[in-house]
């Protein structure tokens, strides 16, 4: 177990190196000039050239990559060209704001998805199973940004119940409550697709377990149906559910949260990535994407370890 | 036709005996399938006394498991108990509400199964599995339950019970898993243990030792056993009385040694002929010709008619009732005397 942990952690190094290279070269091969974005079309060629030299944009790409990598490893992630502040502290600050959104979305997705999956499986082919199926197909086929716009239109514009976006109001006095009010809509919109996927996977995993022979043995012991479903069947389905849920949370951080943050102006990594792309802010873009990759990889490792811990057949083998 | 059938209920019939534990009358359990209604248990009567070991023998598909599950009221969809009655310790089981029935399971009536590994929770430690039952029915704490579990595994001749309690099912042999199921079933001191093909999946030496274990433990607790099997030798080792099942019906019922000495139903005779017996080593085996009828087939008369070597027209028109042909010996054949003499000659 420990050996495996060490092996998997060491394996992160090439993954991250490869990831950083891909990110670096992809971003540098994208069209658009950061100097244009920064100085506008009408700056003098001399001023442009001076800035190019200052940021090392004239060197060969490979040299730029290794210089960047060396600095990144030393904790110097460069300066944001647009905002003129160091990238790393900014990324870390945005990271916590994104974590707030993704945790809320994950919590929503896990609770709703797992409950719906268990209910569907236990009441297989009943009206409630069919209703859950229809709802999850709906959630899966609606793009999150579209759902976000509809939600804003209904709950903010029409009903006026919730703010249209942002992290908090400027006039807000009850701070926590205010943030929660801002959080609820983007969290649910971001969590809807993962909830649907988790529900389908949980249902399938539960049905697989419920048809096994030991269900009869559990009933023969005199256990209540609730203990059998939650204490035994779900416990057996848990490894499958956990690895799927982990995957969905990773997808949330990298994918859905990006769109949702833009729609709801949620000032996290996603919105920052968007702004850095629009502004051709390369150091910022690099820092953000590298950091997100790092989080995704670490999360995957964590899910893998949890999977092993809760699955005795893998653990003891 | 002869005059010798008195009642269709072997032994139970009239007044319940004082030591009667279980009485099943005209039990019918049907499965509603795409191919029609399968009458898997088609009017079964039997009774069981306190502490008695009763065997239920028959080919695969004859309805043994469904009978066993019916007594537990654990038949799963699409199966349903559609008729009859089951009385256990004076209570009408089919009339009980779900909660009262649940309280009986695992405490007064326990059950063990053919494939022990698959009847344990794969991700639960053996110790937790056994103590779960004890905690549920006796309110015993986890620590005390573990001690009790280890004690009962010792009686079952398990060399290091503590190691077994700490293991997961997949780390144990089939025989060990069955000992665990037996320990779980008996730890609450039930009045009845239903053993559905409990040794069929194990090899012969393990089978014999498990049967001895079962004997010892049920003696200690005074537990009666209903043991289903397709193996004549298992019945001979473990049961004092035996019922032969065919097509969802009991066709013969008597003391075990009587069955081997003097079978009174052509199906039993055929079954005995197809078993390799010590006394007949060297003689060729005679597997029974033909197949049992499909359970969905609608049969008015005797279900064995299609394969019976002594059949007559009447057998196809009327269901032969289970009747007492000599004291304590019941047969569902119109011509019980002929079964033996005519067939094995
Ligand atoms: N789940 C089921 N669905 C449909 N039919 C079933 C089911 N279980 C049992 N049966 C029917 O009941 C009959 C008796 O089955 P069973 O009691 O398991 O036989 P045995 O235990 O004697 O081998 C089978 O032949 C089959 O037709
Ligand atoms: Mg069976």
Tab-separated table of N, CA, C and O and ligand atoms in Angstrom, chain B residues 31 33 38-41 58-67 76-79 196-197 228 245 295, ligand 1:
chain	number	residue	atom	x	y	z
B	31	UNK	N	-44.642	-19.405	-10.096
B	31	UNK	CA	-43.868	-18.350	-10.748
B	31	UNK	C	-44.586	-17.924	-12.016
B	31	UNK	O	-44.898	-18.766	-12.864
B	33	UNK	N	-44.193	-16.621	-15.315
B	33	UNK	CA	-43.120	-16.382	-16.277
B	33	UNK	C	-43.713	-16.127	-17.654
B	33	UNK	O	-44.913	-16.248	-17.856
B	38	UNK	N	-45.446	-21.369	-13.710
B	38	UNK	CA	-44.687	-22.526	-13.263
B	38	UNK	C	-45.145	-22.881	-11.852
B	38	UNK	O	-44.979	-22.095	-10.930
B	39	UNK	N	-45.729	-24.078	-11.717
B	39	UNK	CA	-46.193	-24.498	-10.388
B	39	UNK	C	-45.032	-25.193	-9.687
B	39	UNK	O	-44.993	-26.411	-9.564
B	40	UNK	N	-44.095	-24.390	-9.219
B	40	UNK	CA	-42.850	-24.933	-8.673
B	40	UNK	C	-43.090	-25.712	-7.386
B	40	UNK	O	-42.421	-26.698	-7.122
B	41	UNK	N	-44.010	-25.221	-6.560
B	41	UNK	CA	-44.458	-26.000	-5.403
B	41	UNK	C	-45.955	-26.159	-5.598
B	41	UNK	O	-46.692	-25.184	-5.655
B	58	UNK	N	-34.652	-34.616	-4.189
B	58	UNK	CA	-35.250	-34.570	-5.520
B	58	UNK	C	-34.230	-34.041	-6.508
B	58	UNK	O	-33.222	-33.465	-6.125
B	59	UNK	N	-34.545	-34.274	-7.806
B	59	UNK	CA	-33.646	-33.778	-8.842
B	59	UNK	C	-33.623	-32.253	-8.838
B	59	UNK	O	-34.511	-31.617	-8.286
B	60	UNK	N	-32.646	-31.709	-9.517
B	60	UNK	CA	-32.586	-30.262	-9.687
B	60	UNK	C	-33.843	-29.780	-10.411
B	60	UNK	O	-34.269	-30.384	-11.389
B	61	UNK	N	-34.453	-28.728	-9.893
B	61	UNK	CA	-35.662	-28.196	-10.514
B	61	UNK	C	-36.947	-28.786	-9.972
B	61	UNK	O	-38.034	-28.440	-10.415
B	62	UNK	N	-36.849	-29.686	-8.977
B	62	UNK	CA	-38.066	-30.328	-8.465
B	62	UNK	C	-38.820	-29.428	-7.489
B	62	UNK	O	-39.952	-29.737	-7.125
B	63	UNK	N	-38.195	-28.329	-7.056
B	63	UNK	CA	-38.911	-27.377	-6.200
B	63	UNK	C	-38.436	-27.351	-4.753
B	63	UNK	O	-39.095	-26.779	-3.891
B	64	UNK	N	-37.267	-27.917	-4.484
B	64	UNK	CA	-36.761	-27.975	-3.106
B	64	UNK	C	-36.447	-26.578	-2.578
B	64	UNK	O	-36.870	-26.199	-1.489
B	65	UNK	N	-35.690	-25.804	-3.371
B	65	UNK	CA	-35.314	-24.469	-2.908
B	65	UNK	C	-36.535	-23.582	-2.736
B	65	UNK	O	-36.633	-22.815	-1.778
B	66	UNK	N	-37.469	-23.681	-3.669
B	66	UNK	CA	-38.659	-22.837	-3.575
B	66	UNK	C	-39.477	-23.218	-2.338
B	66	UNK	O	-40.005	-22.353	-1.635
B	67	UNK	N	-39.537	-24.521	-2.024
B	67	UNK	CA	-40.207	-24.943	-0.788
B	67	UNK	C	-39.522	-24.322	0.421
B	67	UNK	O	-40.166	-23.742	1.309
B	76	UNK	N	-38.667	-14.771	-4.199
B	76	UNK	CA	-38.546	-13.484	-4.886
B	76	UNK	C	-39.421	-13.440	-6.133
B	76	UNK	O	-39.732	-14.464	-6.730
B	77	UNK	N	-39.794	-12.264	-6.542
B	77	UNK	CA	-40.536	-12.088	-7.790
B	77	UNK	C	-39.778	-12.784	-8.924
B	77	UNK	O	-38.556	-12.800	-8.907
B	78	UNK	N	-40.466	-13.364	-9.876
B	78	UNK	CA	-41.917	-13.384	-10.084
B	78	UNK	C	-42.628	-14.501	-9.324
B	78	UNK	O	-43.740	-14.861	-9.687
B	79	UNK	N	-42.001	-15.030	-8.272
B	79	UNK	CA	-42.627	-16.115	-7.540
B	79	UNK	C	-43.567	-15.608	-6.458
B	79	UNK	O	-43.325	-14.544	-5.893
B	196	UNK	N	-30.386	-25.541	2.585
B	196	UNK	CA	-30.723	-25.781	1.184
B	196	UNK	C	-29.477	-26.196	0.418
B	196	UNK	O	-28.649	-25.358	0.077
B	197	UNK	N	-29.354	-27.463	0.144
B	197	UNK	CA	-28.184	-28.009	-0.567
B	197	UNK	C	-26.887	-27.516	0.073
B	197	UNK	O	-25.932	-27.159	-0.624
B	228	UNK	N	-32.405	-29.930	2.304
B	228	UNK	CA	-32.710	-30.304	0.929
B	228	UNK	C	-31.423	-30.741	0.247
B	228	UNK	O	-30.351	-30.206	0.511
B	245	UNK	N	-39.221	-35.452	-3.505
B	245	UNK	CA	-39.990	-34.448	-4.217
B	245	UNK	C	-39.848	-34.648	-5.723
B	245	UNK	O	-38.768	-34.968	-6.210
B	295	UNK	N	-42.085	-27.218	-15.652
B	295	UNK	CA	-42.935	-26.767	-14.545
B	295	UNK	C	-44.159	-25.989	-15.019
B	295	UNK	O	-45.127	-25.843	-14.280
C	1	LIG	N1	-36.703	-17.001	-10.318
C	1	LIG	C1	-37.449	-17.911	-10.953
C	1	LIG	N2	-38.137	-17.578	-12.048
C	1	LIG	C2	-38.898	-18.479	-12.685
C	1	LIG	N3	-39.032	-19.747	-12.304
C	1	LIG	C3	-38.376	-20.158	-11.224
C	1	LIG	C4	-37.543	-19.262	-10.488
C	1	LIG	N4	-36.998	-19.936	-9.443
C	1	LIG	C5	-37.480	-21.199	-9.547
C	1	LIG	N5	-38.294	-21.328	-10.603
C	1	LIG	C6	-39.002	-22.537	-11.009
C	1	LIG	O1	-39.164	-23.372	-9.905
C	1	LIG	C7	-38.710	-24.669	-10.190
C	1	LIG	C8	-38.099	-25.270	-8.952
C	1	LIG	O2	-36.921	-24.570	-8.648
C	1	LIG	P1	-36.044	-24.926	-7.369
C	1	LIG	O3	-36.905	-24.950	-6.163
C	1	LIG	O4	-34.931	-23.963	-7.367
C	1	LIG	O5	-35.524	-26.388	-7.676
C	1	LIG	P2	-34.484	-27.238	-6.837
C	1	LIG	O6	-34.067	-26.434	-5.663
C	1	LIG	O7	-35.222	-28.478	-6.456
C	1	LIG	O8	-33.375	-27.546	-7.755
C	1	LIG	C9	-37.737	-24.516	-11.334
C	1	LIG	O9	-37.790	-25.609	-12.194
C	1	LIG	C10	-38.215	-23.280	-12.052
C	1	LIG	O10	-39.090	-23.615	-13.071
